[in-house]
Structure formats: structure tokens, C-alpha cells
PDB file of C-alpha atoms in Angstrom:
ATOM      1  CA  MET A   3     -24.322  38.738  -9.535  1.00 96.00           C
ATOM      2  CA  ASN A   4     -26.636  41.292  -7.960  1.00 97.00           C
ATOM      3  CA  ILE A   5     -26.161  44.789  -9.386  1.00 96.00           C
ATOM      4  CA  GLN A   6     -28.014  46.589  -6.610  1.00 96.00           C
ATOM      5  CA  ARG A   7     -30.175  49.605  -7.426  1.00 95.00           C
ATOM      6  CA  ALA A   8     -32.563  51.661  -5.315  1.00 93.00           C
ATOM      7  CA  GLY A   9     -35.786  49.875  -4.338  1.00 90.00           C
ATOM      8  CA  PRO A  10     -38.351  48.853  -3.286  1.00 91.00           C
ATOM      9  CA  SER A  11     -39.884  47.264  -6.388  1.00 89.00           C
ATOM     10  CA  THR A  12     -38.580  49.042  -9.505  1.00 89.00           C
ATOM     11  CA  GLY A  13     -37.513  51.955  -7.319  1.00 90.00           C
ATOM     12  CA  MET A  14     -34.874  54.091  -9.041  1.00 91.00           C
ATOM     13  CA  PRO A  15     -33.485  51.714 -11.697  1.00 90.00           C
ATOM     14  CA  THR A  16     -30.716  54.128 -12.727  1.00 92.00           C
ATOM     15  CA  ARG A  17     -29.560  54.920  -9.181  1.00 95.00           C
ATOM     16  CA  THR A  18     -27.178  53.008  -6.946  1.00 96.00           C
ATOM     17  CA  GLN A  19     -27.658  51.497  -3.488  1.00 96.00           C
ATOM     18  CA  GLN A  20     -26.492  48.601  -1.322  1.00 98.00           C
ATOM     19  CA  CYS A  21     -30.031  47.610  -0.405  1.00 97.00           C
ATOM     20  CA  ASP A  22     -30.263  43.859  -1.137  1.00 97.00           C
ATOM     21  CA  VAL A  23     -27.924  42.640   1.606  1.00 98.00           C
ATOM     22  CA  ILE A  24     -30.606  41.221   3.900  1.00 97.00           C
ATOM     23  CA  ALA A  25     -32.669  39.878   0.986  1.00 96.00           C
ATOM     24  CA  CYS A  26     -29.721  37.850  -0.312  1.00 98.00           C
ATOM     25  CA  ALA A  27     -28.229  36.814   3.028  1.00 98.00           C
ATOM     26  CA  TYR A  28     -31.486  35.228   4.198  1.00 96.00           C
ATOM     27  CA  ALA A  29     -33.169  34.532   0.845  1.00 92.00           C
ATOM     28  CA  SER A  30     -35.910  31.857   0.890  1.00 89.00           C
ATOM     29  CA  HIS A  31     -38.244  30.840   3.696  1.00 88.00           C
ATOM     30  CA  GLY A  32     -37.166  28.824   6.699  1.00 91.00           C
ATOM     31  CA  ASP A  33     -33.791  29.014   8.443  1.00 94.00           C
ATOM     32  CA  THR A  34     -31.680  29.900   5.421  1.00 94.00           C
ATOM     33  CA  LYS A  35     -28.345  31.674   4.982  1.00 96.00           C
ATOM     34  CA  HIS A  36     -26.311  32.396   1.873  1.00 98.00           C
ATOM     35  CA  VAL A  37     -22.727  33.362   1.120  1.00 98.00           C
ATOM     36  CA  LEU A  38     -22.240  36.964  -0.062  1.00 98.00           C
ATOM     37  CA  LEU A  39     -19.111  38.509  -1.597  1.00 98.00           C
ATOM     38  CA  PHE A  40     -18.564  42.291  -1.522  1.00 98.00           C
ATOM     39  CA  PRO A  41     -16.012  43.489  -4.121  1.00 98.00           C
ATOM     40  CA  GLU A  42     -14.897  47.119  -4.037  1.00 97.00           C
ATOM     41  CA  ASP A  43     -14.380  47.698  -7.790  1.00 97.00           C
ATOM     42  CA  PRO A  44     -14.389  45.943 -11.205  1.00 96.00           C
ATOM     43  CA  ALA A  45     -10.949  44.387 -10.620  1.00 97.00           C
ATOM     44  CA  GLU A  46     -11.999  42.750  -7.371  1.00 97.00           C
ATOM     45  CA  ALA A  47     -15.341  41.819  -8.922  1.00 97.00           C
ATOM     46  CA  PHE A  48     -13.422  39.961 -11.649  1.00 96.00           C
ATOM     47  CA  GLU A  49     -11.350  38.105  -9.045  1.00 96.00           C
ATOM     48  CA  PHE A  50     -14.306  37.363  -6.791  1.00 98.00           C
ATOM     49  CA  ALA A  51     -16.341  36.065  -9.737  1.00 97.00           C
ATOM     50  CA  ALA A  52     -13.719  33.384 -10.356  1.00 95.00           C
ATOM     51  CA  ALA A  53     -13.527  32.652  -6.620  1.00 96.00           C
ATOM     52  CA  ALA A  54     -17.314  32.328  -6.520  1.00 98.00           C
ATOM     53  CA  PHE A  55     -17.169  29.297  -8.821  1.00 96.00           C
ATOM     54  CA  ASP A  56     -14.741  27.546  -6.457  1.00 97.00           C
ATOM     55  CA  LEU A  57     -16.787  28.503  -3.390  1.00 98.00           C
ATOM     56  CA  ALA A  58     -20.019  27.303  -5.014  1.00 98.00           C
ATOM     57  CA  GLU A  59     -18.417  23.913  -5.705  1.00 97.00           C
ATOM     58  CA  ARG A  60     -16.669  23.586  -2.344  1.00 98.00           C
ATOM     59  CA  LEU A  61     -19.676  24.671  -0.293  1.00 98.00           C
ATOM     60  CA  GLN A  62     -22.254  23.168  -2.682  1.00 97.00           C
ATOM     61  CA  THR A  63     -24.427  26.254  -2.492  1.00 96.00           C
ATOM     62  CA  THR A  64     -25.326  29.494  -4.252  1.00 96.00           C
ATOM     63  CA  ILE A  65     -22.839  32.371  -4.001  1.00 98.00           C
ATOM     64  CA  PHE A  66     -24.073  35.954  -4.326  1.00 98.00           C
ATOM     65  CA  LEU A  67     -21.620  38.458  -5.809  1.00 98.00           C
ATOM     66  CA  MET A  68     -22.943  41.754  -4.433  1.00 98.00           C
ATOM     67  CA  LEU A  69     -22.203  44.582  -6.824  1.00 97.00           C
ATOM     68  CA  ASP A  70     -24.106  47.844  -7.241  1.00 96.00           C
ATOM     69  CA  LEU A  71     -24.926  50.228 -10.051  1.00 95.00           C
ATOM     70  CA  ASP A  72     -21.912  52.408  -9.213  1.00 94.00           C
ATOM     71  CA  ILE A  73     -19.561  49.490  -9.958  1.00 95.00           C
ATOM     72  CA  GLY A  74     -21.729  47.895 -12.626  1.00 92.00           C
ATOM     73  CA  MET A  75     -22.354  50.886 -14.900  1.00 91.00           C
ATOM     74  CA  ASN A  76     -20.024  53.764 -14.042  1.00 90.00           C
ATOM     75  CA  HIS A  77     -16.444  54.210 -15.193  1.00 90.00           C
ATOM     76  CA  ARG A  78     -13.990  53.371 -12.412  1.00 88.00           C
ATOM     77  CA  LEU A  79     -10.219  53.452 -12.174  1.00 90.00           C
ATOM     78  CA  CYS A  80      -8.926  50.086 -10.978  1.00 93.00           C
ATOM     79  CA  ARG A  81      -6.139  47.562 -11.335  1.00 94.00           C
ATOM     80  CA  PRO A  82      -5.853  45.771 -14.703  1.00 95.00           C
ATOM     81  CA  LEU A  83      -7.848  42.553 -14.943  1.00 95.00           C
ATOM     82  CA  LYS A  84      -5.458  39.590 -14.872  1.00 93.00           C
ATOM     83  CA  TRP A  85      -6.123  35.909 -15.445  1.00 94.00           C
ATOM     84  CA  ASP A  86      -3.864  32.948 -14.760  1.00 91.00           C
ATOM     85  CA  ASP A  87      -4.266  30.392 -17.550  1.00 94.00           C
ATOM     86  CA  ALA A  88      -2.823  27.735 -15.252  1.00 94.00           C
ATOM     87  CA  LYS A  89      -5.692  28.099 -12.773  1.00 91.00           C
ATOM     88  CA  GLN A  90      -7.511  24.894 -11.921  1.00 91.00           C
ATOM     89  CA  TYR A  91     -11.018  25.074 -10.545  1.00 90.00           C
ATOM     90  CA  ASP A  92     -11.605  23.523  -7.136  1.00 93.00           C
ATOM     91  CA  ARG A  93     -14.532  21.123  -7.502  1.00 95.00           C
ATOM     92  CA  GLY A  94     -14.701  20.410  -3.774  1.00 96.00           C
ATOM     93  CA  LYS A  95     -15.553  17.011  -2.281  1.00 97.00           C
ATOM     94  CA  VAL A  96     -16.311  14.595  -5.111  1.00 97.00           C
ATOM     95  CA  MET A  97     -16.467  10.854  -4.505  1.00 97.00           C
ATOM     96  CA  THR A  98     -14.980   8.865  -7.363  1.00 97.00           C
ATOM     97  CA  ALA A  99     -15.732   5.392  -8.707  1.00 97.00           C
ATOM     98  CA  GLU A 100     -12.497   4.174  -7.110  1.00 97.00           C
ATOM     99  CA  MET A 101     -13.569   5.474  -3.708  1.00 97.00           C
ATOM    100  CA  LEU A 102     -16.944   3.763  -4.074  1.00 97.00           C
ATOM    101  CA  GLU A 103     -15.255   0.503  -5.075  1.00 97.00           C
ATOM    102  CA  GLU A 104     -13.116   0.730  -1.946  1.00 96.00           C
ATOM    103  CA  GLY A 105     -16.325   0.595   0.084  1.00 95.00           C
ATOM    104  CA  ARG A 106     -16.505   4.226   1.191  1.00 95.00           C
ATOM    105  CA  ASP A 107     -19.789   5.026   2.918  1.00 96.00           C
ATOM    106  CA  PHE A 108     -21.592   7.411   0.584  1.00 97.00           C
ATOM    107  CA  GLY A 109     -24.451   9.512   1.892  1.00 97.00           C
ATOM    108  CA  ARG A 110     -25.293  12.640  -0.049  1.00 97.00           C
ATOM    109  CA  TYR A 111     -25.803  14.581   3.201  1.00 97.00           C
ATOM    110  CA  LEU A 112     -23.413  12.559   5.373  1.00 98.00           C
ATOM    111  CA  ASP A 113     -20.942  14.833   7.175  1.00 98.00           C
ATOM    112  CA  VAL A 114     -17.864  12.620   7.413  1.00 96.00           C
ATOM    113  CA  ASP A 115     -15.323  15.378   8.133  1.00 97.00           C
ATOM    114  CA  GLY A 116     -17.256  17.446  10.665  1.00 97.00           C
ATOM    115  CA  ASP A 117     -17.210  20.567   8.493  1.00 98.00           C
ATOM    116  CA  GLY A 118     -20.807  20.288   7.315  1.00 98.00           C
ATOM    117  CA  ILE A 119     -19.792  19.565   3.716  1.00 98.00           C
ATOM    118  CA  PRO A 120     -20.704  16.079   2.438  1.00 98.00           C
ATOM    119  CA  TYR A 121     -19.283  14.291  -0.580  1.00 98.00           C
ATOM    120  CA  ARG A 122     -21.152  14.294  -3.862  1.00 97.00           C
ATOM    121  CA  THR A 123     -20.912  12.180  -6.997  1.00 97.00           C
ATOM    122  CA  TYR A 124     -21.161  13.121 -10.640  1.00 96.00           C
ATOM    123  CA  PRO A 125     -23.922  11.490 -12.701  1.00 94.00           C
ATOM    124  CA  GLY A 126     -22.710   8.166 -14.087  1.00 94.00           C
ATOM    125  CA  THR A 127     -19.777   7.874 -11.687  1.00 96.00           C
ATOM    126  CA  HIS A 128     -20.486   4.185 -11.009  1.00 96.00           C
ATOM    127  CA  PRO A 129     -22.968   1.717 -12.576  1.00 95.00           C
ATOM    128  CA  THR A 130     -24.487   0.621  -9.243  1.00 95.00           C
ATOM    129  CA  LYS A 131     -23.179   2.901  -6.470  1.00 95.00           C
ATOM    130  CA  GLY A 132     -23.214   6.572  -5.604  1.00 95.00           C
ATOM    131  CA  SER A 133     -26.556   7.589  -7.060  1.00 94.00           C
ATOM    132  CA  TYR A 134     -29.011   9.707  -5.065  1.00 94.00           C
ATOM    133  CA  PHE A 135     -32.300  11.541  -5.469  1.00 91.00           C
ATOM    134  CA  THR A 136     -32.264  15.324  -5.044  1.00 89.00           C
ATOM    135  CA  ARG A 137     -35.404  16.554  -3.332  1.00 87.00           C
ATOM    136  CA  GLY A 138     -36.653  19.813  -1.864  1.00 89.00           C
ATOM    137  CA  THR A 139     -38.294  18.049   1.059  1.00 93.00           C
ATOM    138  CA  SER A 140     -36.503  17.081   4.262  1.00 95.00           C
ATOM    139  CA  ARG A 141     -34.324  13.983   4.004  1.00 95.00           C
ATOM    140  CA  ASP A 142     -31.859  11.919   5.986  1.00 97.00           C
ATOM    141  CA  ARG A 143     -28.100  11.651   5.558  1.00 97.00           C
ATOM    142  CA  TYR A 144     -28.581   9.221   2.667  1.00 97.00           C
ATOM    143  CA  ALA A 145     -31.024  11.464   0.763  1.00 96.00           C
ATOM    144  CA  ARG A 146     -34.049   9.381   1.762  1.00 96.00           C
ATOM    145  CA  TYR A 147     -37.292  11.251   2.366  1.00 96.00           C
ATOM    146  CA  SER A 148     -38.077  11.769   6.032  1.00 96.00           C
ATOM    147  CA  GLU A 149     -40.188  14.075   8.173  1.00 96.00           C
ATOM    148  CA  GLU A 150     -38.831  12.761  11.476  1.00 97.00           C
ATOM    149  CA  GLY A 151     -37.907  15.653  13.745  1.00 97.00           C
ATOM    150  CA  ALA A 152     -34.502  14.299  14.748  1.00 98.00           C
ATOM    151  CA  VAL A 153     -33.540  13.659  11.125  1.00 97.00           C
ATOM    152  CA  TYR A 154     -34.586  17.173  10.100  1.00 97.00           C
ATOM    153  CA  ALA A 155     -32.713  18.795  13.001  1.00 98.00           C
ATOM    154  CA  ASP A 156     -29.610  16.770  12.171  1.00 98.00           C
ATOM    155  CA  ASN A 157     -29.492  18.167   8.647  1.00 97.00           C
ATOM    156  CA  MET A 158     -30.199  21.716   9.810  1.00 97.00           C
ATOM    157  CA  GLN A 159     -27.289  21.520  12.256  1.00 98.00           C
ATOM    158  CA  ARG A 160     -25.078  20.244   9.449  1.00 98.00           C
ATOM    159  CA  LEU A 161     -25.925  23.394   7.484  1.00 97.00           C
ATOM    160  CA  VAL A 162     -24.905  25.488  10.504  1.00 97.00           C
ATOM    161  CA  ARG A 163     -21.527  23.722  10.536  1.00 98.00           C
ATOM    162  CA  LYS A 164     -21.131  24.323   6.819  1.00 98.00           C
ATOM    163  CA  PHE A 165     -21.799  28.036   7.241  1.00 97.00           C
ATOM    164  CA  GLU A 166     -19.215  28.163  10.031  1.00 97.00           C
ATOM    165  CA  THR A 167     -16.730  26.436   7.729  1.00 98.00           C
ATOM    166  CA  ALA A 168     -17.423  29.073   5.078  1.00 98.00           C
ATOM    167  CA  GLN A 169     -16.110  31.808   7.396  1.00 97.00           C
ATOM    168  CA  ASP A 170     -12.548  30.687   6.682  1.00 97.00           C
ATOM    169  CA  MET A 171     -13.116  30.066   2.966  1.00 97.00           C
ATOM    170  CA  VAL A 172     -14.481  33.435   1.876  1.00 98.00           C
ATOM    171  CA  PRO A 173     -12.289  36.537   1.346  1.00 98.00           C
ATOM    172  CA  ARG A 174     -11.207  37.925   4.699  1.00 98.00           C
ATOM    173  CA  PRO A 175     -11.735  41.521   5.842  1.00 98.00           C
ATOM    174  CA  LEU A 176      -8.946  44.032   5.286  1.00 98.00           C
ATOM    175  CA  GLN A 177      -7.962  46.159   8.273  1.00 98.00           C
ATOM    176  CA  ALA A 178      -5.951  49.374   8.437  1.00 97.00           C
ATOM    177  CA  ASN A 179      -5.182  51.057  11.749  1.00 97.00           C
ATOM    178  CA  ALA A 180      -4.853  54.751  12.491  1.00 96.00           C
ATOM    179  CA  ALA A 181      -1.459  56.288  13.209  1.00 93.00           C
ATOM    180  CA  LYS A 182      -2.422  56.670  16.872  1.00 93.00           C
ATOM    181  CA  PRO A 183      -4.443  54.407  19.198  1.00 95.00           C
ATOM    182  CA  THR A 184      -8.149  55.177  19.033  1.00 97.00           C
ATOM    183  CA  LYS A 185     -11.402  53.987  20.568  1.00 96.00           C
ATOM    184  CA  TYR A 186     -13.236  54.543  17.276  1.00 97.00           C
ATOM    185  CA  GLY A 187     -13.453  52.177  14.333  1.00 98.00           C
ATOM    186  CA  VAL A 188     -15.358  52.045  11.055  1.00 98.00           C
ATOM    187  CA  LEU A 189     -16.745  49.154   9.010  1.00 98.00           C
ATOM    188  CA  TYR A 190     -17.656  49.495   5.336  1.00 98.00           C
ATOM    189  CA  PHE A 191     -17.934  47.405   2.170  1.00 98.00           C
ATOM    190  CA  GLY A 192     -18.198  47.422  -1.603  1.00 98.00           C
ATOM    191  CA  SER A 193     -18.188  50.599  -3.671  1.00 97.00           C
ATOM    192  CA  THR A 194     -17.911  52.758  -0.537  1.00 98.00           C
ATOM    193  CA  SER A 195     -14.187  51.938  -0.505  1.00 97.00           C
ATOM    194  CA  PRO A 196     -12.688  54.868  -2.504  1.00 96.00           C
ATOM    195  CA  ALA A 197     -14.860  57.432  -0.704  1.00 97.00           C
ATOM    196  CA  MET A 198     -13.841  55.916   2.625  1.00 98.00           C
ATOM    197  CA  ASP A 199     -10.139  56.111   1.758  1.00 96.00           C
ATOM    198  CA  GLU A 200     -10.525  59.798   0.982  1.00 97.00           C
ATOM    199  CA  ALA A 201     -12.712  60.432   4.040  1.00 98.00           C
ATOM    200  CA  ILE A 202     -10.041  59.012   6.344  1.00 97.00           C
ATOM    201  CA  GLY A 203      -7.632  61.679   5.107  1.00 96.00           C
ATOM    202  CA  ILE A 204     -10.222  64.422   5.708  1.00 97.00           C
ATOM    203  CA  LEU A 205     -10.984  63.157   9.219  1.00 96.00           C
ATOM    204  CA  GLU A 206      -7.309  62.863  10.133  1.00 95.00           C
ATOM    205  CA  ALA A 207      -6.765  66.453   9.018  1.00 95.00           C
ATOM    206  CA  ARG A 208      -9.559  67.428  11.429  1.00 95.00           C
ATOM    207  CA  GLY A 209      -7.910  65.519  14.269  1.00 94.00           C
ATOM    208  CA  HIS A 210     -10.087  62.386  14.210  1.00 95.00           C
ATOM    209  CA  GLN A 211      -8.347  59.004  14.358  1.00 95.00           C
ATOM    210  CA  LEU A 212     -10.167  55.929  13.011  1.00 97.00           C
ATOM    211  CA  ASP A 213      -9.204  52.301  12.600  1.00 98.00           C
ATOM    212  CA  ARG A 214     -11.013  50.854   9.615  1.00 98.00           C
ATOM    213  CA  MET A 215     -12.014  47.455   8.303  1.00 98.00           C
ATOM    214  CA  ARG A 216     -13.433  46.656   4.866  1.00 98.00           C
ATOM    215  CA  ILE A 217     -15.760  43.665   5.003  1.00 98.00           C
ATOM    216  CA  ARG A 218     -15.455  41.525   1.893  1.00 98.00           C
ATOM    217  CA  ALA A 219     -17.787  38.610   2.579  1.00 98.00           C
ATOM    218  CA  PHE A 220     -20.602  37.093   4.624  1.00 98.00           C
ATOM    219  CA  PRO A 221     -20.467  34.939   6.736  1.00 98.00           C
ATOM    220  CA  PHE A 222     -18.253  37.262   8.718  1.00 98.00           C
ATOM    221  CA  HIS A 223     -14.768  36.151   9.659  1.00 97.00           C
ATOM    222  CA  SER A 224     -14.054  36.089  13.407  1.00 96.00           C
ATOM    223  CA  SER A 225     -11.825  39.152  12.965  1.00 97.00           C
ATOM    224  CA  VAL A 226     -14.958  41.310  12.500  1.00 98.00           C
ATOM    225  CA  ALA A 227     -16.184  40.590  16.033  1.00 97.00           C
ATOM    226  CA  SER A 228     -12.645  41.099  17.353  1.00 97.00           C
ATOM    227  CA  PHE A 229     -12.407  44.472  15.615  1.00 98.00           C
ATOM    228  CA  ILE A 230     -15.673  45.610  17.209  1.00 98.00           C
ATOM    229  CA  ALA A 231     -14.587  44.351  20.638  1.00 97.00           C
ATOM    230  CA  ASP A 232     -11.391  46.419  20.411  1.00 97.00           C
ATOM    231  CA  HIS A 233     -13.300  49.719  20.061  1.00 97.00           C
ATOM    232  CA  ASP A 234     -15.844  51.615  22.138  1.00 96.00           C
ATOM    233  CA  PHE A 235     -17.806  52.717  19.078  1.00 96.00           C
ATOM    234  CA  VAL A 236     -17.746  51.456  15.508  1.00 98.00           C
ATOM    235  CA  TYR A 237     -19.329  53.337  12.612  1.00 98.00           C
ATOM    236  CA  VAL A 238     -20.985  51.164   9.973  1.00 98.00           C
ATOM    237  CA  VAL A 239     -21.067  52.978   6.638  1.00 98.00           C
ATOM    238  CA  GLU A 240     -23.471  51.692   4.005  1.00 98.00           C
ATOM    239  CA  GLN A 241     -25.682  52.816   1.155  1.00 98.00           C
ATOM    240  CA  ASN A 242     -29.189  51.881   2.267  1.00 98.00           C
ATOM    241  CA  ARG A 243     -31.867  53.199   4.607  1.00 97.00           C
ATOM    242  CA  ASP A 244     -32.186  50.311   7.063  1.00 97.00           C
ATOM    243  CA  ALA A 245     -28.524  49.724   8.026  1.00 98.00           C
ATOM    244  CA  GLN A 246     -28.666  46.221   6.593  1.00 98.00           C
ATOM    245  CA  LEU A 247     -25.010  45.307   7.142  1.00 98.00           C
ATOM    246  CA  ARG A 248     -25.295  46.551  10.722  1.00 98.00           C
ATOM    247  CA  GLN A 249     -28.367  44.343  11.187  1.00 98.00           C
ATOM    248  CA  LEU A 250     -26.411  41.330   9.935  1.00 98.00           C
ATOM    249  CA  ILE A 251     -23.512  42.035  12.287  1.00 98.00           C
ATOM    250  CA  VAL A 252     -25.823  42.428  15.299  1.00 98.00           C
ATOM    251  CA  ASN A 253     -27.783  39.307  14.400  1.00 96.00           C
ATOM    252  CA  GLU A 254     -24.851  37.033  13.596  1.00 96.00           C
ATOM    253  CA  ASN A 255     -22.420  38.126  16.315  1.00 95.00           C
ATOM    254  CA  GLY A 256     -24.705  39.148  19.182  1.00 94.00           C
ATOM    255  CA  ILE A 257     -23.204  42.657  19.257  1.00 94.00           C
ATOM    256  CA  ASP A 258     -24.796  45.384  21.389  1.00 94.00           C
ATOM    257  CA  PRO A 259     -26.436  47.643  18.761  1.00 96.00           C
ATOM    258  CA  VAL A 260     -25.545  50.753  20.775  1.00 95.00           C
ATOM    259  CA  ARG A 261     -21.870  50.242  19.921  1.00 95.00           C
ATOM    260  CA  LEU A 262     -22.544  50.234  16.176  1.00 98.00           C
ATOM    261  CA  VAL A 263     -23.286  53.708  14.843  1.00 98.00           C
ATOM    262  CA  PRO A 264     -25.049  53.687  11.441  1.00 98.00           C
ATOM    263  CA  ILE A 265     -23.796  56.076   8.743  1.00 98.00           C
ATOM    264  CA  LEU A 266     -26.413  55.806   6.003  1.00 98.00           C
ATOM    265  CA  HIS A 267     -26.505  57.238   2.494  1.00 98.00           C
ATOM    266  CA  TYR A 268     -29.449  56.277   0.279  1.00 97.00           C
ATOM    267  CA  ASP A 269     -30.433  59.058  -2.113  1.00 96.00           C
ATOM    268  CA  GLY A 270     -29.290  56.993  -5.106  1.00 95.00           C
ATOM    269  CA  THR A 271     -26.090  58.922  -5.812  1.00 96.00           C
ATOM    270  CA  PRO A 272     -22.692  57.350  -5.075  1.00 95.00           C
ATOM    271  CA  ILE A 273     -21.546  58.023  -1.509  1.00 97.00           C
ATOM    272  CA  THR A 274     -18.909  60.739  -1.160  1.00 98.00           C
ATOM    273  CA  ALA A 275     -15.934  61.302   1.119  1.00 98.00           C
ATOM    274  CA  ARG A 276     -17.445  64.615   2.220  1.00 98.00           C
ATOM    275  CA  PHE A 277     -20.665  62.897   3.348  1.00 98.00           C
ATOM    276  CA  ILE A 278     -18.784  60.242   5.323  1.00 98.00           C
ATOM    277  CA  ALA A 279     -16.400  62.702   6.951  1.00 97.00           C
ATOM    278  CA  ASN A 280     -19.182  65.098   7.956  1.00 97.00           C
ATOM    279  CA  ALA A 281     -21.446  62.341   9.311  1.00 97.00           C
ATOM    280  CA  ILE A 282     -18.694  60.800  11.424  1.00 96.00           C
ATOM    281  CA  GLY A 283     -17.388  64.214  12.465  1.00 92.00           C
ATOM    282  CA  ASP A 284     -20.838  65.285  13.661  1.00 88.00           C
ATOM    283  CA  HIS A 285     -21.038  62.222  15.893  1.00 86.00           C
ATOM    284  CA  GLN A 286     -17.626  62.664  17.439  1.00 74.00           C
TER     285      GLN A 286
END
């Protein structure tokens, strides 16, 4: 869980921002991508935290739950937190002793289903089969050390397939359309949600119609690109200086940056409906 505050370095430790999006999405050196979840309030953070355990097991990777100081430390009105005691965690693809006895081909990085996610075994699953060595160096499909170019590229392409698979596993965006057809849309995420809901009412009262979509995860579902394609201009509202979500959208979907209009708030205070409405109104 990343409770984002204003940076860089120690920055403003008691002020809120959404400024770690790029750092977490592409954390580490090399061609690396990570799954990010963007809850809007404590209730959704509670639900996404549980979902993050399932996603971490299914995708066999780190999941970043992207909160901010506004959610993490301030009082917020939200739905009651509910837990289902009957919930069973999804441990993902796990090869059992029975499967190994049947002669299943086990390779720790072997993509047998075409979704980029290999099977794994638990320690001690079988006395002679299913063991593997976890290494940070490049390796082949059977976890054997290798620096051969083709072997390395094969594993890197598997990770691309896994990230594409994740698009349909993570929470999908939520879209709400204006009462009348419009060529303008707005994208936003996280704690911006209540201010955005109020800003829509202000803008409608001023005669501005906006379709809106709240992004809830990265990698982006295909509906994000479709939403952008359906509008001439799309505002991207976020709480950082460098339009980090906008950068991700441009980079991952090949969108013309001119069509994405940044609405940026980064003074450390929670974003307000008045700020959003005035910034969008000034552009229109």
C-alpha cells in the first residue's frame, strides 16, 4: 500500500498527492511493469486490499494499492466495511503432487495456457518432482540459468502476455455518460472521485456536458482507449505536477497527447470541485 504524499524526497509529508504513479508502474530497472489499483475511498480500499491478495497469487507478482494521504489519514464518509466469512482466496495456478505424478510437464516459467502465467509448486509438493531454483538472473522456461538472447526474449514476451491477461483481471473502469451527447470526456482516479462528482453538477449547471470514466487499475482495460476514441478531447484530472496518469495512457495506448488535456492540482491540499470545474470551464 502506497499512501502517496507530496515529493520529491521527504517533500511535504503531511500533504496529499497522487505523485507515485509512474514510480510504481515502472518500478525497477529494465523493461518492468507492475499492477496498480486505485481505490476512491476507505471502503473501496478495503475491498481492493482483499482483491490484491488474489491478484498477487494469480499473476504471481507484486500488486500496488495506490492510496494517498487524503484517504489514508483524513476522515471520509463511505460505505460500511463488509467482509464475507465464506470467501476463499484464489491461489492461482498451483501444480499438485497428483498432477506431477500424472506426468504433467512442469516448467516454472513455462506458459502452457498462452496467458503468460505459468504453474508453480509449493515447497515439498513432491519428493522428487516440481522443485525449482528462483533466481534474479535470466533463465529458461525450466528455471535454468541462461544468457542466450532467444531464451531471454522468450521470457520477456511471456511477461508481456501476462500483463495483457491482467487487463481483464483487475477492477474495470466505471463510466457515466452525460444526459446529452458530448465530444468531451474526463478521466480521473482515486481520491479525486467525490470532488469530481460534485464538479460534474457545477459544470452541468453552467451548460457543460461531460462523459466521465473513473480508472480503477493499471494495466488499463480496453474500455479506456475506447472511451478516448469516442471523444474529441478528454480531460485527465490528477493530483501531481507531471500528469503521470496521462503519461501512462499515452505510453501504453499510443494516444495522441493533444487529445488528452491535463487538469493538474499539486499544492498538497485535497482537490476540490471548484478547482476542477473552473479548470475545465476555462478550457471549454
